Coordinates of C-alpha atoms in Angstrom, one line a residue:
Chain N
X891 CA -54.3 123.4 -36.1
X892 CA -56.7 126.2 -36.9
X893 CA -60.2 125.8 -35.8
X894 CA -61.6 126.0 -40.0
X895 CA -58.4 123.8 -41.3
X896 CA -60.1 121.3 -39.2
X897 CA -63.3 121.5 -40.2
X898 CA -62.0 121.2 -43.7
X899 CA -60.0 118.4 -43.4
X900 CA -63.3 116.3 -41.5
X901 CA -65.4 117.6 -44.2
X902 CA -62.6 115.7 -46.7
X903 CA -62.5 112.9 -44.5
X904 CA -66.5 112.2 -44.0
X905 CA -66.7 112.6 -48.4
X906 CA -63.9 109.7 -48.6
X907 CA -65.2 107.7 -46.1
X908 CA -68.8 107.6 -47.9
X909 CA -67.4 107.1 -51.0
X910 CA -65.3 104.7 -49.9
X911 CA -68.2 102.6 -48.0
X912 CA -70.2 100.8 -50.6
X913 CA -66.7 99.6 -51.6
X914 CA -65.9 98.5 -48.1
X915 CA -68.8 96.9 -47.3
X916 CA -68.7 94.7 -50.3
X917 CA -65.6 93.6 -49.6
X918 CA -66.6 92.5 -46.2
X919 CA -70.1 90.5 -47.1
X920 CA -67.8 88.9 -49.4
X921 CA -66.3 86.7 -46.1
X922 CA -68.9 87.0 -43.7
X923 CA -70.7 83.8 -42.5
X924 CA -74.4 84.4 -42.5
X925 CA -76.2 84.4 -45.8
X926 CA -77.8 87.3 -45.4
X927 CA -76.7 91.1 -46.3
X928 CA -76.4 92.5 -42.5
X929 CA -74.0 93.9 -39.9
X930 CA -72.9 92.6 -37.3
X931 CA -71.0 90.3 -39.0
X932 CA -71.1 87.0 -37.2
X933 CA -68.2 85.0 -38.5
X934 CA -66.2 84.9 -41.0
X935 CA -65.3 82.2 -44.0
X936 CA -64.3 81.6 -47.8
X937 CA -67.3 80.1 -48.3
X938 CA -69.0 82.7 -50.8
X939 CA -65.9 82.5 -53.2
X940 CA -66.1 78.5 -54.0
X941 CA -69.8 78.8 -54.0
X942 CA -69.7 81.5 -57.2
X943 CA -66.7 79.9 -58.7
X944 CA -68.7 76.6 -58.3
X945 CA -71.9 78.2 -59.8
X946 CA -73.1 77.0 -63.4
X947 CA -71.8 79.0 -66.2
X948 CA -69.4 81.6 -64.1
X949 CA -66.0 80.7 -65.7
X950 CA -68.1 81.4 -69.2
X951 CA -69.1 84.4 -68.3
X952 CA -65.8 85.2 -66.6
X953 CA -64.2 83.9 -70.2
X954 CA -66.3 86.0 -72.3
X955 CA -66.0 89.0 -69.8
X956 CA -61.9 89.1 -70.4
X957 CA -62.4 88.4 -74.0
X958 CA -65.0 90.9 -74.5
X959 CA -62.6 93.5 -72.7
X960 CA -59.7 92.8 -74.2
X961 CA -61.0 92.8 -77.9
X962 CA -62.9 96.6 -77.0
X963 CA -59.7 97.7 -75.4
X964 CA -57.6 97.0 -78.2
X965 CA -59.9 97.8 -80.9
X966 CA -61.0 101.3 -79.1
X967 CA -57.7 102.3 -78.6
X968 CA -55.7 101.7 -82.2
X969 CA -59.5 103.3 -83.5
X970 CA -59.2 106.0 -80.8
X971 CA -55.9 107.0 -81.4
X972 CA -56.2 107.5 -85.1
X973 CA -59.2 109.9 -84.5
X974 CA -57.6 111.7 -82.4
X975 CA -54.5 112.5 -84.0
X976 CA -56.1 113.1 -87.1
X977 CA -58.4 116.1 -84.9
X978 CA -55.3 117.1 -83.9
X979 CA -54.2 118.2 -87.5
X980 CA -57.3 120.0 -88.6
X981 CA -58.3 123.9 -87.9
X982 CA -59.9 124.4 -84.7
X983 CA -63.6 124.5 -86.5
X984 CA -63.6 121.5 -88.1
X985 CA -61.9 119.3 -85.5
X986 CA -63.8 120.9 -82.9
X987 CA -67.0 120.0 -84.7
X988 CA -66.3 116.4 -85.7
X989 CA -65.3 115.9 -82.1
X990 CA -69.0 116.8 -81.2
X991 CA -70.3 114.5 -83.4
X992 CA -67.5 111.3 -82.6
X993 CA -68.4 111.9 -78.6
X994 CA -72.3 112.2 -79.1
X995 CA -73.1 108.0 -78.5
X996 CA -72.1 109.5 -74.5
X997 CA -74.7 111.8 -74.6
X998 CA -77.6 109.0 -75.2
X999 CA -78.6 106.9 -72.2
X1000 CA -77.3 103.6 -72.5
X1001 CA -80.7 102.2 -71.9
X1002 CA -81.5 103.7 -75.0
X1003 CA -78.3 102.5 -76.6
X1004 CA -78.8 99.0 -76.0
X1005 CA -82.4 98.8 -77.6
X1006 CA -80.9 100.8 -80.2
X1007 CA -78.4 98.5 -81.3
X1008 CA -80.5 95.2 -80.9
X1009 CA -82.6 97.1 -83.0
X1010 CA -79.9 97.1 -85.8
X1011 CA -78.5 94.1 -85.2
X1012 CA -81.8 92.1 -85.4
X1013 CA -84.2 94.2 -88.1
X1014 CA -81.4 96.0 -90.2
X1015 CA -78.2 94.1 -91.1
X1016 CA -80.2 90.5 -89.1
X1017 CA -76.6 89.4 -87.2
X1018 CA -76.7 86.4 -85.1
X1019 CA -76.5 88.2 -81.3
X1020 CA -73.4 86.8 -79.7
X1021 CA -69.8 88.1 -78.1
X1022 CA -69.3 90.0 -81.4
X1023 CA -72.2 92.3 -81.4
X1024 CA -71.0 93.0 -77.5
X1025 CA -67.7 94.2 -78.6
X1026 CA -68.8 96.3 -81.5
X1027 CA -71.4 97.4 -79.3
X1028 CA -69.1 98.8 -76.6
X1029 CA -66.7 100.0 -79.4
X1030 CA -70.1 102.7 -79.5
X1031 CA -69.5 104.3 -76.4
X1032 CA -65.9 103.7 -75.3
X1033 CA -64.1 104.6 -78.3
X1034 CA -65.7 108.7 -77.6
X1035 CA -63.3 108.2 -74.3
X1036 CA -60.1 107.3 -75.6
X1037 CA -60.5 110.4 -78.4
X1038 CA -61.4 112.6 -76.1
X1039 CA -58.3 111.5 -73.4
X1040 CA -55.7 111.5 -76.5
X1041 CA -57.2 114.1 -78.1
X1042 CA -56.3 116.3 -74.8
X1043 CA -53.2 115.2 -74.5
X1044 CA -52.6 116.6 -77.9
X1045 CA -53.9 119.8 -77.2
X1046 CA -50.1 119.8 -75.5
X1047 CA -48.6 118.7 -78.2
X1048 CA -45.1 120.0 -79.9
X1049 CA -45.3 119.1 -83.3
X1050 CA -42.1 120.7 -83.9
X1051 CA -41.0 117.2 -82.1
X1052 CA -42.1 115.7 -85.9
X1053 CA -41.0 118.1 -87.9
X1054 CA -37.6 117.7 -86.2
X1055 CA -37.3 113.7 -86.7
X1056 CA -38.4 114.2 -90.0
X1057 CA -35.7 117.0 -90.4
X1058 CA -33.0 114.6 -89.6
X1059 CA -33.9 111.9 -91.9
X1060 CA -37.3 109.5 -90.2
X1061 CA -39.6 108.6 -92.6
X1062 CA -43.0 109.7 -91.9
X1063 CA -43.6 105.6 -90.4
X1064 CA -40.9 106.6 -88.1
X1065 CA -41.2 109.4 -86.5
X1066 CA -44.8 108.3 -86.2
X1067 CA -43.2 105.1 -84.2
X1068 CA -40.2 106.6 -82.8
X1069 CA -41.3 109.9 -81.7
X1070 CA -45.2 110.2 -81.6
X1071 CA -46.4 107.2 -79.9
X1072 CA -43.6 107.3 -77.2
X1073 CA -44.3 110.9 -76.0
X1074 CA -48.5 110.2 -75.8
X1075 CA -48.1 106.7 -74.9
X1076 CA -49.5 107.2 -71.3
X1077 CA -52.1 109.2 -72.4
X1078 CA -53.1 106.1 -74.9
X1079 CA -52.9 103.6 -72.1
X1080 CA -55.0 105.9 -69.7
X1081 CA -57.3 106.0 -72.4
X1082 CA -57.1 102.1 -73.5
X1083 CA -57.7 101.5 -69.3
X1084 CA -60.8 103.6 -69.4
X1085 CA -62.4 102.2 -72.4
X1086 CA -61.3 98.6 -70.7
X1087 CA -62.9 99.5 -67.4
X1088 CA -66.3 100.6 -68.7
X1089 CA -66.4 97.6 -70.8
X1090 CA -65.7 95.2 -68.3
X1091 CA -68.8 97.2 -66.0
X1092 CA -71.4 97.4 -68.4
X1093 CA -74.3 96.0 -68.1
X1094 CA -77.2 97.6 -69.7
X1095 CA -75.6 97.3 -73.6
X1096 CA -74.2 94.2 -73.1
X1097 CA -77.8 92.8 -71.8
X1098 CA -79.1 93.9 -75.4
X1099 CA -76.9 92.7 -77.9
X1100 CA -75.7 89.3 -75.9
X1101 CA -78.0 87.3 -77.1
X1102 CA -77.7 83.6 -74.6
X1103 CA -74.5 84.3 -73.8
X1104 CA -73.3 85.8 -70.1
X1105 CA -70.6 88.3 -69.0
X1106 CA -69.8 88.8 -65.3
X1107 CA -72.1 91.6 -64.8
X1108 CA -75.3 89.7 -67.2
X1109 CA -74.7 86.8 -64.7
X1110 CA -74.5 88.8 -61.6
X1111 CA -77.8 90.1 -62.9
X1112 CA -79.0 86.3 -62.9
X1113 CA -77.9 85.8 -59.9
X1114 CA -79.6 88.3 -58.3
X1115 CA -83.3 87.3 -59.6
X1116 CA -82.7 83.8 -57.9
X1117 CA -82.2 85.9 -54.6
X1118 CA -79.6 87.3 -53.3
X1119 CA -76.8 85.4 -51.6
X1120 CA -72.9 86.7 -50.5
X1121 CA -71.8 84.9 -53.9
X1122 CA -72.4 88.1 -55.6
X1123 CA -70.4 90.0 -53.7
X1124 CA -67.5 87.9 -54.6
X1125 CA -68.5 88.4 -58.0
X1126 CA -68.5 92.2 -57.9
X1127 CA -65.0 92.6 -55.7
X1128 CA -63.6 90.0 -59.1
X1129 CA -64.8 92.6 -61.6
X1130 CA -63.2 95.3 -59.0
X1131 CA -60.0 94.1 -58.4
X1132 CA -59.9 93.5 -62.6
X1133 CA -60.0 97.0 -63.2
X1134 CA -57.8 97.6 -60.6
X1135 CA -55.4 95.6 -61.1
X1136 CA -55.5 96.7 -65.0
X1137 CA -54.7 100.7 -64.0
X1138 CA -52.4 99.9 -61.5
X1139 CA -50.6 97.6 -63.7
X1140 CA -51.3 99.9 -66.6
X1141 CA -49.1 103.1 -64.4
X1142 CA -46.5 100.7 -64.1
X1143 CA -45.9 99.9 -67.5
X1144 CA -46.0 103.8 -69.0
X1145 CA -44.5 105.6 -65.4
X1146 CA -46.9 107.2 -65.9
X1147 CA -46.1 111.0 -64.7
X1148 CA -49.6 113.2 -64.7
Chain X
X195 CA -20.2 131.7 -109.9
X196 CA -23.3 129.8 -108.9
X197 CA -24.8 130.1 -106.0
X198 CA -24.8 127.5 -102.9
X199 CA -28.8 127.6 -102.8
X200 CA -30.8 129.3 -105.2
X201 CA -34.6 130.3 -105.1
X202 CA -36.3 131.0 -108.3
X203 CA -39.8 132.5 -108.6
X204 CA -40.6 130.7 -105.8
X205 CA -44.3 131.2 -103.9
X206 CA -46.9 129.4 -101.8
X207 CA -50.3 130.4 -101.9
X208 CA -52.9 129.0 -99.5
X209 CA -56.0 129.2 -100.1
X210 CA -56.7 132.7 -101.5
X211 CA -53.8 133.9 -99.2
X212 CA -50.6 134.4 -101.3
X213 CA -47.9 134.1 -98.1
X214 CA -44.8 134.2 -100.6
X215 CA -45.0 135.8 -103.7
X216 CA -42.7 134.6 -106.4
X217 CA -39.1 135.6 -104.9
X218 CA -35.7 134.8 -106.4
X219 CA -32.8 134.7 -103.8
X220 CA -29.1 133.5 -103.9
X221 CA -27.5 132.5 -100.5
X222 CA -23.6 132.0 -100.8
X223 CA -22.0 129.6 -99.2
X224 CA -20.7 130.2 -95.8
X225 CA -23.2 133.2 -95.8
X226 CA -25.0 134.0 -92.4
X227 CA -28.1 135.5 -93.8
X228 CA -31.2 137.2 -91.9
X229 CA -34.9 137.2 -93.8
X230 CA -35.6 140.0 -91.6
X231 CA -39.8 140.5 -90.9
X232 CA -42.6 141.4 -89.0
X233 CA -44.4 138.7 -88.1
X234 CA -47.2 137.4 -91.1
X235 CA -45.0 138.8 -93.8
X236 CA -44.0 135.3 -95.2
X237 CA -40.6 134.8 -93.3
X238 CA -41.3 131.5 -92.0
X239 CA -42.8 130.0 -94.8
X240 CA -40.1 131.1 -97.1
X241 CA -37.6 129.0 -94.4
X242 CA -39.9 126.1 -93.8
X243 CA -40.3 126.1 -98.2
X244 CA -36.3 125.7 -97.7
X245 CA -36.6 123.0 -95.4
X246 CA -39.1 121.3 -97.3
X247 CA -41.9 121.7 -94.9
X248 CA -43.8 123.3 -96.8
X249 CA -44.6 122.7 -100.7
X250 CA -44.0 125.5 -102.8
X251 CA -46.8 126.7 -105.1
X252 CA -44.2 127.5 -107.5
X253 CA -40.6 127.8 -108.4
X254 CA -37.9 126.5 -107.7
X255 CA -35.3 125.2 -105.3
X256 CA -31.5 124.3 -105.9
X257 CA -29.0 123.5 -103.6
X258 CA -25.6 122.9 -104.7
X259 CA -26.5 122.8 -108.5
X260 CA -29.5 120.1 -107.4
X261 CA -32.9 120.5 -107.5
X262 CA -34.5 120.1 -104.6
X263 CA -37.8 121.5 -104.4
X264 CA -39.7 118.4 -104.2
X265 CA -37.4 116.5 -102.0
X266 CA -39.1 115.7 -98.8
X267 CA -37.4 117.4 -95.4
X268 CA -35.8 113.5 -94.7
X269 CA -34.3 113.4 -98.1
X270 CA -32.5 117.4 -97.9
X271 CA -29.2 118.0 -97.1
X272 CA -30.8 120.6 -94.6
X273 CA -31.2 121.1 -91.0
X274 CA -33.3 123.3 -89.2
X275 CA -34.0 124.7 -85.5
X276 CA -37.3 125.1 -85.2
X277 CA -38.9 127.8 -82.8
X278 CA -39.7 125.7 -79.5
X279 CA -37.2 123.3 -80.7
X280 CA -38.9 120.4 -81.1
X281 CA -36.8 118.5 -79.0
X282 CA -37.3 115.1 -77.9
X283 CA -38.7 114.7 -74.2
X284 CA -38.5 111.2 -74.0
X285 CA -34.6 110.8 -74.7
X286 CA -31.4 112.0 -73.0
X287 CA -29.8 114.9 -74.7
X288 CA -27.4 112.6 -76.1
X289 CA -29.9 110.6 -77.6
X290 CA -31.5 113.7 -79.2
X291 CA -28.4 114.6 -81.1
X292 CA -27.4 111.1 -81.7
X293 CA -31.1 110.8 -83.6
X294 CA -30.4 111.3 -87.0
X295 CA -27.3 109.8 -87.2
X296 CA -29.1 106.4 -85.7
X297 CA -31.1 107.1 -88.5
X298 CA -28.3 107.6 -91.1
X299 CA -27.2 104.1 -89.7
X300 CA -23.8 106.0 -88.4
X301 CA -21.4 103.4 -86.6
X302 CA -22.0 103.6 -82.7
X303 CA -18.1 104.9 -82.2
X304 CA -18.1 107.4 -84.7
X305 CA -22.1 108.5 -83.6
X306 CA -21.0 108.7 -79.9
X307 CA -18.0 110.8 -81.0
X308 CA -19.2 113.2 -83.6
X309 CA -22.7 113.5 -80.6
X310 CA -19.4 114.5 -77.8
X311 CA -18.1 117.1 -80.5
X312 CA -21.6 118.6 -81.0
X313 CA -22.4 119.0 -77.7
X314 CA -18.5 120.1 -76.8
X315 CA -18.7 122.8 -79.9
X316 CA -22.2 123.9 -78.1
X317 CA -20.6 123.7 -74.3
X318 CA -22.4 121.0 -73.1
X319 CA -19.9 118.8 -73.2
X320 CA -20.9 117.1 -70.0
X321 CA -24.4 117.1 -70.4
X322 CA -24.9 113.9 -72.6
X323 CA -26.5 111.5 -70.3
X324 CA -29.6 114.6 -68.7
X325 CA -32.9 114.3 -69.5
X326 CA -34.5 117.2 -71.5
X327 CA -36.8 118.5 -68.2
X328 CA -33.2 118.6 -66.6
X329 CA -32.3 121.6 -69.2
X330 CA -33.0 125.1 -68.7
X331 CA -34.2 127.4 -71.7
X332 CA -31.0 128.1 -73.4
X333 CA -29.5 124.7 -72.8
X334 CA -32.9 123.3 -74.6
X335 CA -31.8 126.3 -77.8
X336 CA -28.3 124.5 -77.8
X337 CA -29.4 121.4 -77.8
X338 CA -31.7 121.5 -80.9
X339 CA -28.0 123.6 -82.7
X340 CA -26.2 120.4 -81.5
X341 CA -28.8 118.3 -82.8
X342 CA -28.7 119.9 -86.7
X343 CA -25.2 120.4 -86.6
X344 CA -24.0 117.0 -85.7
X345 CA -25.9 116.5 -89.1
X346 CA -22.8 118.6 -90.5
X347 CA -25.6 120.6 -92.7
X348 CA -25.1 121.9 -96.3
X349 CA -27.7 124.6 -95.0
X350 CA -28.9 125.3 -91.8
X351 CA -32.2 127.0 -90.6
X352 CA -33.3 128.8 -87.9
X353 CA -36.5 129.9 -87.1
X354 CA -36.9 132.4 -84.8
X355 CA -33.9 130.7 -82.8
X356 CA -33.6 133.3 -79.7
X357 CA -37.2 134.2 -79.8
X358 CA -38.1 132.1 -76.8
X359 CA -34.9 133.4 -74.7
X360 CA -34.7 136.5 -71.9
X361 CA -32.5 139.5 -72.7
X362 CA -29.2 138.4 -70.8
X363 CA -29.6 134.9 -72.9
X364 CA -30.2 135.9 -76.0
X365 CA -26.8 138.3 -76.1
X366 CA -25.0 135.2 -75.2
X367 CA -26.1 132.8 -77.3
X368 CA -26.1 135.2 -80.2
X369 CA -22.2 135.9 -79.4
X370 CA -22.3 131.6 -79.5
X371 CA -24.1 131.9 -82.6
X372 CA -21.1 133.6 -84.3
X373 CA -18.7 131.8 -82.9
X374 CA -19.8 128.8 -83.9
X375 CA -20.6 129.9 -87.3
X376 CA -17.0 131.1 -87.7
X377 CA -15.8 127.5 -86.1
X378 CA -18.0 125.3 -88.6
X379 CA -17.8 128.0 -91.8
X380 CA -21.8 126.7 -92.5
X381 CA -24.0 128.1 -94.3
X382 CA -26.6 129.8 -91.7
X383 CA -29.9 131.3 -92.6
X384 CA -32.1 132.3 -89.7
X385 CA -35.7 134.3 -89.6
X386 CA -36.5 137.3 -86.6
X387 CA -38.6 139.3 -86.5
X388 CA -36.4 141.3 -84.4
X389 CA -34.2 143.8 -86.1
X390 CA -31.1 144.2 -83.8
X391 CA -30.6 140.4 -83.7
X392 CA -30.5 140.5 -87.4
X393 CA -28.0 143.9 -87.4
X394 CA -25.8 141.6 -84.9
X395 CA -25.5 138.0 -86.7
X396 CA -26.1 138.4 -90.1
X397 CA -23.9 139.7 -92.8
X398 CA -26.8 140.0 -95.1
X399 CA -30.4 141.3 -94.3
X400 CA -33.5 140.3 -96.6
X401 CA -36.3 142.7 -94.9
X402 CA -39.6 140.6 -95.8
X403 CA -43.0 142.4 -96.2
X404 CA -46.4 141.6 -97.6
X405 CA -44.4 138.1 -98.6
X406 CA -41.5 139.8 -100.6
X407 CA -37.7 140.9 -100.2
X408 CA -38.7 144.3 -100.0
X409 CA -34.9 144.7 -99.5
X410 CA -31.7 142.8 -99.0
X411 CA -28.1 144.0 -98.4
X412 CA -25.3 144.2 -95.4
X413 CA -26.2 145.1 -92.2
X414 CA -25.1 148.6 -92.7
X415 CA -26.4 148.9 -96.6
X416 CA -30.3 148.4 -94.6
X417 CA -29.6 150.6 -91.6
X418 CA -27.8 153.7 -93.7
X419 CA -29.6 153.6 -97.0
X420 CA -33.4 152.6 -96.5
X421 CA -35.3 152.2 -99.4
X422 CA -38.7 152.7 -98.4
X423 CA -40.8 154.1 -95.5
X424 CA -41.4 150.6 -94.7
X425 CA -38.3 149.6 -93.8
X426 CA -36.6 152.5 -92.0
X427 CA -39.5 152.6 -89.9
X428 CA -39.0 148.8 -89.1
X429 CA -35.2 148.9 -88.5
X430 CA -33.7 151.4 -86.1
X431 CA -36.1 154.4 -85.3
X432 CA -36.1 157.3 -87.2
X433 CA -37.2 160.6 -87.8
X434 CA -39.5 161.5 -91.1
X435 CA -39.9 164.8 -92.3
X436 CA -42.7 165.6 -94.7
X437 CA -41.9 167.3 -98.2
X438 CA -42.3 168.0 -101.9
X439 CA -39.4 167.9 -104.6
X440 CA -39.9 170.2 -107.4
X441 CA -37.2 170.9 -110.1
X442 CA -34.5 168.9 -108.1
X443 CA -35.1 171.2 -104.9
X444 CA -36.9 169.5 -101.5
X445 CA -39.0 171.9 -99.7
X446 CA -39.9 170.3 -96.0
X447 CA -43.3 171.1 -94.8
X448 CA -41.1 172.9 -91.5
X449 CA -39.7 175.2 -93.7
X450 CA -36.0 173.8 -94.8
X451 CA -35.3 173.3 -98.0
X452 CA -32.0 171.9 -99.4
X453 CA -31.2 170.2 -103.1
X454 CA -32.0 167.0 -104.4
X455 CA -32.4 165.6 -108.1
X456 CA -34.7 163.3 -108.8
X457 CA -38.1 163.5 -110.6
X458 CA -41.2 165.5 -109.1
X459 CA -42.5 163.9 -106.2
X460 CA -44.0 164.1 -102.7
X461 CA -41.2 163.0 -100.3
X462 CA -40.3 162.0 -97.0
X463 CA -36.7 163.1 -95.6
X464 CA -35.3 160.4 -92.9
X465 CA -32.6 161.1 -90.3
X466 CA -31.6 158.7 -87.6
X467 CA -32.5 160.2 -84.5
X468 CA -28.4 159.7 -83.1
X469 CA -27.3 161.9 -86.6
X470 CA -29.3 164.8 -85.0
X471 CA -27.8 167.5 -83.1
X472 CA -29.5 169.4 -80.8
X473 CA -28.9 172.8 -78.7
X474 CA -30.8 173.6 -75.6
X475 CA -28.5 176.9 -74.3
X476 CA -29.4 179.9 -76.9
X477 CA -25.8 181.1 -76.5
X478 CA -24.0 177.5 -78.2
X479 CA -24.5 176.8 -82.1
X480 CA -24.0 173.5 -83.7
X481 CA -21.5 172.6 -85.4
X482 CA -21.1 174.5 -88.8
X483 CA -21.7 171.3 -90.9
X484 CA -25.1 170.6 -89.5
X485 CA -26.3 173.1 -92.5
X486 CA -29.9 172.2 -91.7
X487 CA -31.0 173.5 -88.3
X488 CA -34.7 174.2 -87.1
X489 CA -36.0 175.9 -83.6
X490 CA -38.5 173.0 -81.8
X491 CA -39.8 172.4 -78.5
X492 CA -38.8 169.7 -76.1
X493 CA -41.8 167.5 -74.4
X494 CA -39.9 165.0 -72.9
X495 CA -36.5 163.8 -71.9
X496 CA -35.6 160.3 -70.9
X497 CA -32.1 159.4 -69.9
X498 CA -31.4 155.4 -70.9
X499 CA -27.6 155.1 -69.6
X500 CA -25.5 155.6 -72.2
X501 CA -27.8 158.4 -73.8
X502 CA -30.9 160.4 -73.3
X503 CA -33.5 161.3 -75.7
X504 CA -35.1 164.2 -76.3
X505 CA -38.4 164.3 -77.7
X506 CA -39.3 167.6 -79.9
X507 CA -42.1 168.8 -81.6
X508 CA -41.5 171.4 -84.6
X509 CA -44.1 174.4 -84.9
X510 CA -45.7 172.3 -87.9
X511 CA -46.4 169.7 -85.4
X512 CA -43.5 166.7 -86.8
X513 CA -43.1 164.6 -83.5
X514 CA -38.8 163.9 -83.4
X515 CA -36.3 162.1 -81.4
X516 CA -32.7 163.8 -81.1
X517 CA -30.2 161.0 -79.2
X518 CA -27.6 162.2 -77.3
X519 CA -24.6 160.3 -75.9
X520 CA -24.6 162.7 -72.9
X521 CA -25.2 160.7 -70.0
X522 CA -28.2 162.9 -69.2
X523 CA -26.2 166.0 -68.0
X524 CA -28.5 168.2 -69.9
X525 CA -31.8 166.9 -67.3
X526 CA -32.1 170.3 -66.6
X527 CA -34.2 170.7 -70.2
X528 CA -37.5 170.8 -68.8
X529 CA -40.5 170.6 -71.5
X530 CA -41.6 173.5 -73.1
X531 CA -37.9 174.8 -73.5
X532 CA -36.7 176.2 -76.6
X533 CA -33.8 173.8 -78.5
X534 CA -32.4 174.4 -81.5
X535 CA -32.0 170.6 -83.4
X536 CA -30.5 169.9 -86.4
X537 CA -28.5 167.6 -88.8
X538 CA -25.9 167.5 -92.5
X539 CA -27.5 166.5 -95.4
X540 CA -25.6 163.8 -96.2
X541 CA -26.9 162.1 -92.8
X542 CA -30.3 162.0 -94.7
X543 CA -32.2 160.2 -96.9
X544 CA -34.8 160.9 -98.9
X545 CA -37.7 158.3 -99.5
X546 CA -40.2 158.1 -102.0
X547 CA -42.3 155.4 -101.6

């Protein structure tokens, strides 16, 4: 191996290590005996897992997170996919400006988005806050991702496949379910996973729109205010595992090939 | 006898753009028809209207006496091979070919038999279980063809079917198309911008320009008797000699003249390069029946294998190509040399438009 090659490999290794280190620390501290988050680790225990699960409100928050994530994933995927499919049928200019409009919420800082949504719910439409407002709010910033991912796929979509299906006797609906959907499903699933991961992680928008309830991120925030102990890492690792598990499962199901 | 397919005053307008002007066209059963024209001439729009993918702005389309103008593609007894083929990437070759039969609820056993027959017809008998991305460009073309043919269409439509293939494969597929056309006895309509492809495949060619059919006839007709400058330029190479026709006599700008009936007009005298003769040596003469002869200057000699192209200029600056089947023995003719060129007046066409 030449010197320049060694330098590049070293650089790449360091970069990856740096990116992975917070995750590694997070996982390590879940099993640390000491209540202080500090090295070196004195001994190992599973105590913090029980501590986290035993906290009042943990399972409600966990359940709420699952409900929000599932609903946001389903709704934003359906709406986002339909939007992307119609965009792909429009002429370039119209599609471009409409796309810019639809992805505008991504430009807004989540903090402002959260406050704006709160104002909207309380002073404009006057709905009680709860999981339903969280779900609606999450749609605002997750949908653009689904639209972007599916639209990118549609750029290379061969529309002659749909014409062929129609030509061979398929109704528009049959062509959609038997041809379009199976061909673009890996991208749709990719978009859905991104939407769900964003929804599961979100703290700011949830914080402003959930009212008296908790999801896992807002539950963690509550724990932080009462002093940090390793059980907070357990909750964090749980969120990570959920995201990762869903992604792996998704790629398995569709045999994603890039 | 009524034709198999009849287009009556069919037209298509996109906003202010008139893609196809009102057009009449009759297609007989068993015909292999080429719609030939440059890109943007409306040929693909015309084909897609026959297939049901473009709703005409006016006119009617009749298929075996039945008006199909308003029928959706899935309801028409036509099938189409698309440019780029539109194969289903998530299905095997056999599933692609069997898709239409499955939709038509053809029983399993019959479907399998017909798929196998169609695949054998295009020489892909063993390729049924393969996936599409394992197939080469030429094989994909044949899968698309089999997928359309298995439906036993009353009319097979082909949109630039060979455009995506390289030259060698294109030649091979042209032969396949001819064989399959005679094997099935079907009516084929194909669209192309390649005049050679149209000549070699079709038994009738419709030349389109600017949204209308400008000439329709056998390949020989189109090649030997082009009706406009556009067609003579578009199909094969041609030499143009400008001139005037007055009182039944044509005088060309290069000084030659001959008798030609017709009203007084500015004309172009068109001669194909292979109908011209050339003599590079002063001691030789052109055959006696080459009644129109003129001295020109050699500008370039291009050896093309079975024949040689001599590019010359006349004294009044007209550029001329002479094609000679001499395999380059006369390559000693250097640029600047004087040459005698000529043609038989029966080999030229006088055009006024």
